XYZ file of C-alpha atoms in Angstrom:
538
model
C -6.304 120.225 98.693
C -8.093 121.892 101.740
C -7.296 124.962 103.693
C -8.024 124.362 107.833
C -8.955 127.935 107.870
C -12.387 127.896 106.106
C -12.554 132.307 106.003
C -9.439 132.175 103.238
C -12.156 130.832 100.692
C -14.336 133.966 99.997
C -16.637 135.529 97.065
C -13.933 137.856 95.929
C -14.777 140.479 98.556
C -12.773 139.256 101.109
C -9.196 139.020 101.951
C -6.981 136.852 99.604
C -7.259 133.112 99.411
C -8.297 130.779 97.430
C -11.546 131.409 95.980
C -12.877 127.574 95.360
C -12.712 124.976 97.938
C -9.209 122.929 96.260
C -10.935 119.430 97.210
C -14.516 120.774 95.254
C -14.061 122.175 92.616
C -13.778 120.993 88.756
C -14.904 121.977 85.536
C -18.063 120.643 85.628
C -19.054 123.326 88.738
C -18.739 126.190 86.587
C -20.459 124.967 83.566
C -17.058 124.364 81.460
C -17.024 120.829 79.650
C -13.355 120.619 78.329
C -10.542 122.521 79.909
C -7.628 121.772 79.894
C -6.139 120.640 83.358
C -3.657 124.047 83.750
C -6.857 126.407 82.904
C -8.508 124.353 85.923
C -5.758 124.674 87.931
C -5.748 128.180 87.492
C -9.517 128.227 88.312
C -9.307 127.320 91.260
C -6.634 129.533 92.462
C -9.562 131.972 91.525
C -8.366 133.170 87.422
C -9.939 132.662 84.179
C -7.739 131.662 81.597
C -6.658 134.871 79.407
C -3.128 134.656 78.795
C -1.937 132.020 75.914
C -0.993 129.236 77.356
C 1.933 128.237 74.792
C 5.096 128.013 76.694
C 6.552 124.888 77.212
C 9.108 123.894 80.033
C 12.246 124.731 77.074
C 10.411 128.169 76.642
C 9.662 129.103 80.283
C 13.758 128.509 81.484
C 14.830 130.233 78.422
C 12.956 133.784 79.762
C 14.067 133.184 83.110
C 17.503 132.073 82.133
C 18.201 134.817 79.953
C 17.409 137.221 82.798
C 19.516 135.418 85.215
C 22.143 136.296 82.238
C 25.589 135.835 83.827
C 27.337 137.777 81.032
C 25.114 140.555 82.225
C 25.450 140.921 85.638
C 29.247 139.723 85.807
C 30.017 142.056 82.925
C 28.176 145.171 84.540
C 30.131 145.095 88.234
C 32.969 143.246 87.453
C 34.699 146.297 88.379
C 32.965 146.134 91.854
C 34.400 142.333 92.151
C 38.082 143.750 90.690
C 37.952 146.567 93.803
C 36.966 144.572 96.441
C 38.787 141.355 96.795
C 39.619 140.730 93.274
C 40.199 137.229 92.835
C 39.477 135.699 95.779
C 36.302 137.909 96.183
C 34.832 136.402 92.829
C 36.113 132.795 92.368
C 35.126 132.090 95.668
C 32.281 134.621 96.322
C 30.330 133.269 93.432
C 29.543 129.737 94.631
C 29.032 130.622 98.168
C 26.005 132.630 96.579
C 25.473 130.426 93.817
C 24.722 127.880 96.540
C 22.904 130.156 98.951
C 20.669 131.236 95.582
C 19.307 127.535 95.239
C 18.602 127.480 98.591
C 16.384 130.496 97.679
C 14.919 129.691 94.715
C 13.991 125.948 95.975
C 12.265 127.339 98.255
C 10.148 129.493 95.588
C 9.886 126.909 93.580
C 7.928 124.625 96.178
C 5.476 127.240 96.484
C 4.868 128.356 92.967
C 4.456 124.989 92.244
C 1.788 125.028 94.846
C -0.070 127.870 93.320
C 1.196 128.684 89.630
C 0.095 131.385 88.654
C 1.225 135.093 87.131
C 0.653 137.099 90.290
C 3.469 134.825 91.559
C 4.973 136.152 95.063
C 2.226 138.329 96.490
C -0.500 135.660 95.558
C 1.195 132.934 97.773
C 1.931 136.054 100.673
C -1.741 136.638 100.635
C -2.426 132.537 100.989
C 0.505 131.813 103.407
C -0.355 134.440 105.529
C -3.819 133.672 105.496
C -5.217 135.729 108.436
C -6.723 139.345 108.431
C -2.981 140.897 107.736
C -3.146 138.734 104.520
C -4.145 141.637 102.358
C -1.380 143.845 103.963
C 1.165 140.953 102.966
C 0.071 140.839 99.917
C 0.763 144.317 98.840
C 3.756 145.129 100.315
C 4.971 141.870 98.587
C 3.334 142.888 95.736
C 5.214 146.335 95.269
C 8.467 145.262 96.686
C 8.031 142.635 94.040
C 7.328 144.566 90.964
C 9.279 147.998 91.694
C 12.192 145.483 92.204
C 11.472 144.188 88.448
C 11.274 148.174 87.067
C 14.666 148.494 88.853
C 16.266 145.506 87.115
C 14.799 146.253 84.238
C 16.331 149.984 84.324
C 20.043 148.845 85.220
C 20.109 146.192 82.634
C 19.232 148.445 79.697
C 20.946 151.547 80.992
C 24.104 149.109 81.500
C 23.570 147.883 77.743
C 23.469 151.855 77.109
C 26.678 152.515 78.974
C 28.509 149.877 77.039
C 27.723 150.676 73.764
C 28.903 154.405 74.408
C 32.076 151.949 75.620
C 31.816 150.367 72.316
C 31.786 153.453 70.419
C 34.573 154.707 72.660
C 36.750 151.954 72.061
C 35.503 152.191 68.030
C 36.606 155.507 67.642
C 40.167 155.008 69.037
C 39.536 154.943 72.709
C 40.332 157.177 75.794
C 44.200 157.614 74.633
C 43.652 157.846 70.964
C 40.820 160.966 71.204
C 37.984 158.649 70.719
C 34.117 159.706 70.951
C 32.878 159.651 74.504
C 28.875 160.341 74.565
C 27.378 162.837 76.766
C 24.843 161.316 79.646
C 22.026 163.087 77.771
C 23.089 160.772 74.716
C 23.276 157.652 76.820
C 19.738 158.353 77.961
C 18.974 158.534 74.471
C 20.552 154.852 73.888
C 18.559 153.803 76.962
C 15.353 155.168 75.539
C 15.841 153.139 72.130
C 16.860 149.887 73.903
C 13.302 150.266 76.005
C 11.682 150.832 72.728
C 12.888 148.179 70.665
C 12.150 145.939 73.540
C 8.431 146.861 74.357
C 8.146 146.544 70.619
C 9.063 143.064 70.849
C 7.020 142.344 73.767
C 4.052 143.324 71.670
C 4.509 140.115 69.330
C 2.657 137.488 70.300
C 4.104 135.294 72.847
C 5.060 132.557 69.920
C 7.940 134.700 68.981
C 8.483 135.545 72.706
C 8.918 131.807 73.301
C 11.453 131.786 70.320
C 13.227 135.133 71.090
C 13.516 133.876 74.451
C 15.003 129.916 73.292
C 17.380 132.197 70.747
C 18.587 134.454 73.949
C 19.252 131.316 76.150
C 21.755 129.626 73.551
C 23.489 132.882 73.022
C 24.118 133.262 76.760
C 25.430 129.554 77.077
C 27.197 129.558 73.959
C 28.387 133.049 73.881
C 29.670 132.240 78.118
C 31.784 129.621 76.264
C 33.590 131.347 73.593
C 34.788 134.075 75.531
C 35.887 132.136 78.296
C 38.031 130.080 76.244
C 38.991 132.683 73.682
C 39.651 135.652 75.874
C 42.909 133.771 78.032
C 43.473 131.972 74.486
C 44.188 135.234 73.098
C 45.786 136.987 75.885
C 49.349 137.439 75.427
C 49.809 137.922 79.117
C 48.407 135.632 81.605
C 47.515 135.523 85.243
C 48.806 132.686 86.861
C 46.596 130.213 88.928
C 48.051 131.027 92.456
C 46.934 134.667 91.102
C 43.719 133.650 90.222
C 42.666 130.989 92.950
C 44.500 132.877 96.165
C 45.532 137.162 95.184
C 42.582 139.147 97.342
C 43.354 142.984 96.780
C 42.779 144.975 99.183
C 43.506 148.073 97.149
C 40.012 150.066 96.331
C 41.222 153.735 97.026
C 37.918 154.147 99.375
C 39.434 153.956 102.253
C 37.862 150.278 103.453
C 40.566 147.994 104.491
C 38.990 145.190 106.769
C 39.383 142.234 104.447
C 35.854 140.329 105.556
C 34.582 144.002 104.835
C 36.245 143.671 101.277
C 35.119 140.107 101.276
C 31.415 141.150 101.842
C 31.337 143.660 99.696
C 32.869 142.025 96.500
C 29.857 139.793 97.080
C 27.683 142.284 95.737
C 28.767 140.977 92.071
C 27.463 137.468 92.354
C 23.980 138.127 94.389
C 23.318 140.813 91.801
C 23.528 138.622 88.656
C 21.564 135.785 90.602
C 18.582 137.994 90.637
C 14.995 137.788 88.524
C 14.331 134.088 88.523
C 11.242 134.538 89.519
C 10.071 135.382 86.179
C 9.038 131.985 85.553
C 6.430 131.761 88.423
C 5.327 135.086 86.384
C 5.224 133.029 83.135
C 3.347 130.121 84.384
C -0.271 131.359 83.139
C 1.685 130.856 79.729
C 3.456 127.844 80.601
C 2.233 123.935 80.110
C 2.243 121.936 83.351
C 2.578 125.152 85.229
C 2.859 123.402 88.069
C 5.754 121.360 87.213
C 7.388 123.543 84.540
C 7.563 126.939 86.789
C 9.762 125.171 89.138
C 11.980 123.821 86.711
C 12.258 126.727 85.071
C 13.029 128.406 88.579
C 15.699 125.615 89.169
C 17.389 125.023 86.070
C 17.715 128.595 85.150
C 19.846 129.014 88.571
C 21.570 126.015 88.501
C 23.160 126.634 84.514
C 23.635 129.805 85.416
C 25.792 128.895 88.568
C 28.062 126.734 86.010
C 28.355 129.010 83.125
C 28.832 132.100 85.784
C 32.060 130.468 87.467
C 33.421 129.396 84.067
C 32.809 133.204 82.776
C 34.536 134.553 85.893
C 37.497 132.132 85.778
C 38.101 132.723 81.817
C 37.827 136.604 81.952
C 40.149 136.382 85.530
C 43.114 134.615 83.932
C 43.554 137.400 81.689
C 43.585 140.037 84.145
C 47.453 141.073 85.330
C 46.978 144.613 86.288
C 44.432 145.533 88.451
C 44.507 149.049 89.038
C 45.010 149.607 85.291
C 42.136 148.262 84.664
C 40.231 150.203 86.919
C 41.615 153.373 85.627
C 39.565 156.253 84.120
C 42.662 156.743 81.698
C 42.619 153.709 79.910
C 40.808 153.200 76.760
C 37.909 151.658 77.780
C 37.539 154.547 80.719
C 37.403 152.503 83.695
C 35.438 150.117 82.358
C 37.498 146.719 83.329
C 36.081 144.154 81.205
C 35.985 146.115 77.913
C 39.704 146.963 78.484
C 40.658 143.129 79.160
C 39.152 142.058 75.622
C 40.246 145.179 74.037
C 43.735 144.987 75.298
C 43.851 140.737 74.698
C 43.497 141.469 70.805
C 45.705 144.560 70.796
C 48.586 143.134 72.360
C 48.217 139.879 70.330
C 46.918 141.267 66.867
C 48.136 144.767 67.309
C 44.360 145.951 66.729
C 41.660 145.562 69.290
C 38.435 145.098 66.480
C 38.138 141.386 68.361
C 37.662 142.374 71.751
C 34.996 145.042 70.305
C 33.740 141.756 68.766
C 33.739 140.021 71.789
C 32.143 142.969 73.356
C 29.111 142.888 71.036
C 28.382 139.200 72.195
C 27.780 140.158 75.519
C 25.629 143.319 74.473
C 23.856 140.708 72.541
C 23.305 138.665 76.007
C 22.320 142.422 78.119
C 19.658 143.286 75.064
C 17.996 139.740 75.482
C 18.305 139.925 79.020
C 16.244 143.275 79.043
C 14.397 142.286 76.927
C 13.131 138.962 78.829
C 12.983 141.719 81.806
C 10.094 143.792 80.195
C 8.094 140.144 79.547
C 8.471 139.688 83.144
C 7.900 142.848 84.308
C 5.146 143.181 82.361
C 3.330 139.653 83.650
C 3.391 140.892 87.038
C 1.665 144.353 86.109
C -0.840 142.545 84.680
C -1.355 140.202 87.505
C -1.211 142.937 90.123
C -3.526 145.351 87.871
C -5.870 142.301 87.805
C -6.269 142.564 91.420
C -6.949 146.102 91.296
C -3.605 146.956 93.367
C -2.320 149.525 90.971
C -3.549 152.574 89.802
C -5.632 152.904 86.995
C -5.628 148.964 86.959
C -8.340 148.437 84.589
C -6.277 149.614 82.015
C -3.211 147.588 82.812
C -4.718 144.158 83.077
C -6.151 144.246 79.153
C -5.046 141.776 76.838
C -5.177 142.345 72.876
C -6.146 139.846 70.042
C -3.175 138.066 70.594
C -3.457 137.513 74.259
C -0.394 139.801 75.015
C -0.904 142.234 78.101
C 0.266 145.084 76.002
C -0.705 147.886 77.945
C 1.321 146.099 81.120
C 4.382 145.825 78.215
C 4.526 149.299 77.421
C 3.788 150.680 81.046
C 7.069 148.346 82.117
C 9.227 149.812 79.489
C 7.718 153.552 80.284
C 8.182 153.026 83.637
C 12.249 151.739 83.470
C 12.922 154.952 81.407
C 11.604 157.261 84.264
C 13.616 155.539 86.661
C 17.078 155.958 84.719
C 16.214 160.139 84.325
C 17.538 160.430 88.137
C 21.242 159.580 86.272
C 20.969 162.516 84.674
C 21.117 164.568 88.320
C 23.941 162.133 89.567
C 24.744 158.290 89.433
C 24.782 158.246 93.193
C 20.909 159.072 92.882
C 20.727 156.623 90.029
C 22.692 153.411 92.367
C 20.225 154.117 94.824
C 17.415 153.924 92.433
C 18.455 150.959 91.299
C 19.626 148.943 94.547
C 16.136 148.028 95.051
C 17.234 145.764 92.052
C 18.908 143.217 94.191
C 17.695 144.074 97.785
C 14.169 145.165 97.402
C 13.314 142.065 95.043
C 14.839 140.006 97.787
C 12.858 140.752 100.055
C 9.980 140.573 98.392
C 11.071 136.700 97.548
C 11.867 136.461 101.524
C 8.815 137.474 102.398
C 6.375 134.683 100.947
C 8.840 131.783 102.337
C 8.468 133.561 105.791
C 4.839 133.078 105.794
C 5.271 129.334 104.693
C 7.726 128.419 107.442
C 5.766 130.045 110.337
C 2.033 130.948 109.778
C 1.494 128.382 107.035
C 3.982 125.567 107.950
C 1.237 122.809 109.350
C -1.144 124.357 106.503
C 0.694 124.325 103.712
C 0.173 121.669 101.027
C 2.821 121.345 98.451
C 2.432 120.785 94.790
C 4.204 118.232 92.349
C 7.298 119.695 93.705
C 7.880 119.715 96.899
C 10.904 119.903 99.494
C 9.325 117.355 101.715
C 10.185 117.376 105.109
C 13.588 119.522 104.264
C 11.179 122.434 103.056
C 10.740 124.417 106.573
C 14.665 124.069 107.154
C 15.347 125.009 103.510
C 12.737 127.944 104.013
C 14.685 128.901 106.961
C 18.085 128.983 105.352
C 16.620 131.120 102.888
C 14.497 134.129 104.970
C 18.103 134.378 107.108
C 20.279 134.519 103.984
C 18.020 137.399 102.580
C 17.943 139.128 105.982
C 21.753 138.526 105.753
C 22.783 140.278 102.781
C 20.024 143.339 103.234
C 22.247 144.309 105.532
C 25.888 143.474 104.363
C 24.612 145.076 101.473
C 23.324 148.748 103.231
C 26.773 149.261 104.604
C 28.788 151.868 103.692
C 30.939 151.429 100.595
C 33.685 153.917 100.792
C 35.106 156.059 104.245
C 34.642 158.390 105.026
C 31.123 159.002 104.443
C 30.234 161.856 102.050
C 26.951 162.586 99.907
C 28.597 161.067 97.047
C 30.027 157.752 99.022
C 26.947 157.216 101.422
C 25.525 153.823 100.498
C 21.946 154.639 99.295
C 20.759 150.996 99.633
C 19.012 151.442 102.557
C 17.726 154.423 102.034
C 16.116 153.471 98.296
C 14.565 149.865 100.375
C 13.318 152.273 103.161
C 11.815 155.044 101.006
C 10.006 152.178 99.222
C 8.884 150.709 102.587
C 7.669 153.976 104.045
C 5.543 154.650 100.772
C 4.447 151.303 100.380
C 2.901 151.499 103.815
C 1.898 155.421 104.135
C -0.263 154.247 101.284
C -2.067 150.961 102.711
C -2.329 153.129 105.862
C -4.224 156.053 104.530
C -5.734 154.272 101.316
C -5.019 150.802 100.154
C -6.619 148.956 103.215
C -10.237 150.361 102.782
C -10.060 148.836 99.376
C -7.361 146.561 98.766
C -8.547 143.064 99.911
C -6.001 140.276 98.093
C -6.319 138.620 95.215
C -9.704 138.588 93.824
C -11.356 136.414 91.618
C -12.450 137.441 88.346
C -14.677 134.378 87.306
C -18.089 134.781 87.498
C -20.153 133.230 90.365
């Protein structure tokens, strides 16, 4: 594989590239005998082997996929899909971004099979873009990329925290029977022990990672399953399919009443819970056949996810018959829509609600694994970044212990997620519009990579074992506008008229971290920051 632009291969002191002519190099030039053909791989993209390399394809989509975590994402803003288009908003919504997703992550998964490696996004801005603003690509990729990852790591475990206070709400006799309703300073608390318990399990060595993460995918599918058949199976009351497959409500007491407004908005939903599969182009240092593997991971997480998602979204939607009750702070679950569905199912069937608290427990199962699988993620693209001196203090986040886990990247991730969830205890508007950079700030950091392979890079580029063929500029196309797309559907306002507490603090979260991100390569970064460097010795 050869570059036409000879300057991207450099000594480590120059902007980002590859480091060792593609067509050149093998073990044999840097004095190695017997290396395995992923460690060489990874050699030439300019990295020595320090990661353990023990993941196979199984392990990689099980990480990925139990980020992608539809019971998570669905569960968390179902109520956003209930109040803006109901129905119609999510059985319909879903697979016009299920399918605008693939389009996505095909497109990532040509290029990380290109160059697999852990730095994932920002590496292949730096090689796509592959002139003198390749270094500037690279780190606002970079940061876009991992501050993204901190955010979804902070709304999936404060989401988990929020729903076991739901839990113990519901416990305890609920809203109408005097139940316990914890105090945002002991929620934090919750989200403080979640972080802990998972940066203690990213500490293991990535054997039990690989089996944690295996256990967490067949709890997603299977758990997706039960209560999609045994929620409506329950339910005394049922919606009926016209309900189901053609009500859109229009009533969200926010004063928006354009339907393709509601329409857009209920969106929100879906494109949220199809977020983080890029985790296994973060994985691939760990991963067999990175090359191969990382995409399929990529793929196949997305795709299962697409199927299990709709399924979860139809089950949970035939049991829903009154909307605005369930959106209620008054009922027993306090607003919270899907809690009071299964709670509600078991009472009016049983006369108790323990089952739906059951059922409730499977899908904080599903949001602990998924947060979990967030801090290995998160803390794979520390380490990457660190080991390209991007961050600060990044010798310290790049080591690796005796059992070839990054742990000070692990614990930094989890540290770093708890910070981010303090600005809930000023307001949750602050805390939305910490965490919209979640879905829209990782986005674009996904966009931005494909961008450079459909216009700088598109006679350059040489695929991998994967490839789009000649679809992969058009594919790459579809995918930059779709991003643009929804970075703006998604910064409009969400409630009229406009106050402090409505505003829509997307944009305003994405900007902030723009203007930083570039204050700091103008006054700092760019007399130091030069790409990806190699750490193999000449």
């Amino acid at each position: 594989m050869e570059f036409a632009d000879e300057s991207r291969l450099h000594n480590g002191n120059q902007a980002a590239g590859l480091y060792y002519p593609l067509g050149e190099f093998d073990a044999e030039n840097v004095g190695i005998d017997r290396i395995s053909e992923d460690s060489t791989r990874l050699k030439q993209l300019g990295y020595k082997q320090e990661l353990g390399r023990g993941l196979s394809f199984l392990a990689n989509f099980s990480v990925t996929f139990s980020i992608l975590s539809v019971m998570t994402g669905i569960t968390t803003l179902y109520n956003q899909g209930l109040s803006f288009g109901g129905p119609i908003a999510m059985v319909y919504g879903w697979p016009i971004v299920s399918l605008m997703t693939m389009i996505v992550g095909l497109s990532m998964a040509e290029i990380c099979s290109a160059y697999p490696t852990s730095a994932g996004l920002y590496f292949w801005s730096a090689i796509l873009c592959g002139n003198g603003w390749s270094p500037f690509a690279s780190w606002l990729t970079g940061w876009f990329n991992i501050v993204g990852q901190w955010a979804v790591t902070t709304s999936v475990d404060f989401s988990l925290a929020q729903l076991i206070q739901v839990i113990i709400l519901l416990s305890t006799g609920g809203t109408s029977g005097g139940g316990y309703e914890a105090s945002k300073y002991v929620v934090i608390a919750i989200h403080a022990a979640i972080l802990l318990s998972h940066a203690v399990l990213n500490s293991l060595p990535i054997s039990w990672l690989s089996f944690f993460g295996q256990l967490a995918a067949a709890w997603n599918v299977l758990g997706v399953f039960i209560l999609m058949i045994v929620i409506p199976t329950v339910a005394t009351e049922r919606a009926s399919a016209k309900f189901v497959f053609t009500h859109f409500n229009t009533e969200n007491g926010v004063g928006v009443n354009s339907k393709l407004y509601i329409f857009i908005l209920g969106l929100l939903m879906s494109q949220y819970t199809l977020t983080g599969y890029d985790a296994s182009a973060h994985m691939s240092e760990e991963t067999k056949s990175a090359d191969k593997n990382g995409p399929k991971g990529i793929i196949s997480s997305i795709g299962i996810s697409i199927i299990v998602g709709w399924g979860y979204i139809l089950g949970i939607t035939f049991s829903v018959t009154n909307i605005p009750n369930l959106l209620s702070k008054d009922n027993d679950a306090g607003g919270y829509a899907i809690a009071e569905i299964f709670y509600q199912v078991f009472k009016s069937r049983y006369g108790s609600g323990a089952g739906g608290i059951v059922c409730l427990c499977i899908v904080a199962v599903a949001i602990f694994f998924c947060g979990m699988s967030s801090i290995t993620s998160n803390s794979r693209m520390a380490y990457a970044f660190s080991r390209d001196g991007a961050m600060p203090l990044s010798s310290l986040w790049h080591k690796v212990n005796k059992q070839e886990v990054p742990i000070n990247a692990v614990w930094l991730s989890a540290f770093i997620a708890f910070c981010m969830a303090l600005t809930s205890l000023g307001s949750l508007v602050a805390f939305q519009a910490m965490v919209s950079i979640a879905t829209i700030g990782l986005y674009i950091a996904y966009a931005l990579p494909i961008f450079f392979r459909v216009t700088l890079a598109r006679k350059s580029f040489t695929p991998g074992p994967f490839n789009l063929g000649s679809f992969g500029v058009l594919v790459g196309w579809i995918a930059v506008v779709w991003v643009a797309t929804i970075s703006v559907l998604f910064s409009l306002p969400v409630a009229y008229p406009v106050t402090d507490q409505t505003l829509n603090y997307t944009p305003v979260a994405v900007g902030g971290l723009f203007i930083l991100t570039v204050t700091a390569w103008v006054f700092s970064a760019r007399y130091w920051f030069k790409g990806p460097i190699t750490n193999i010795d000449d």
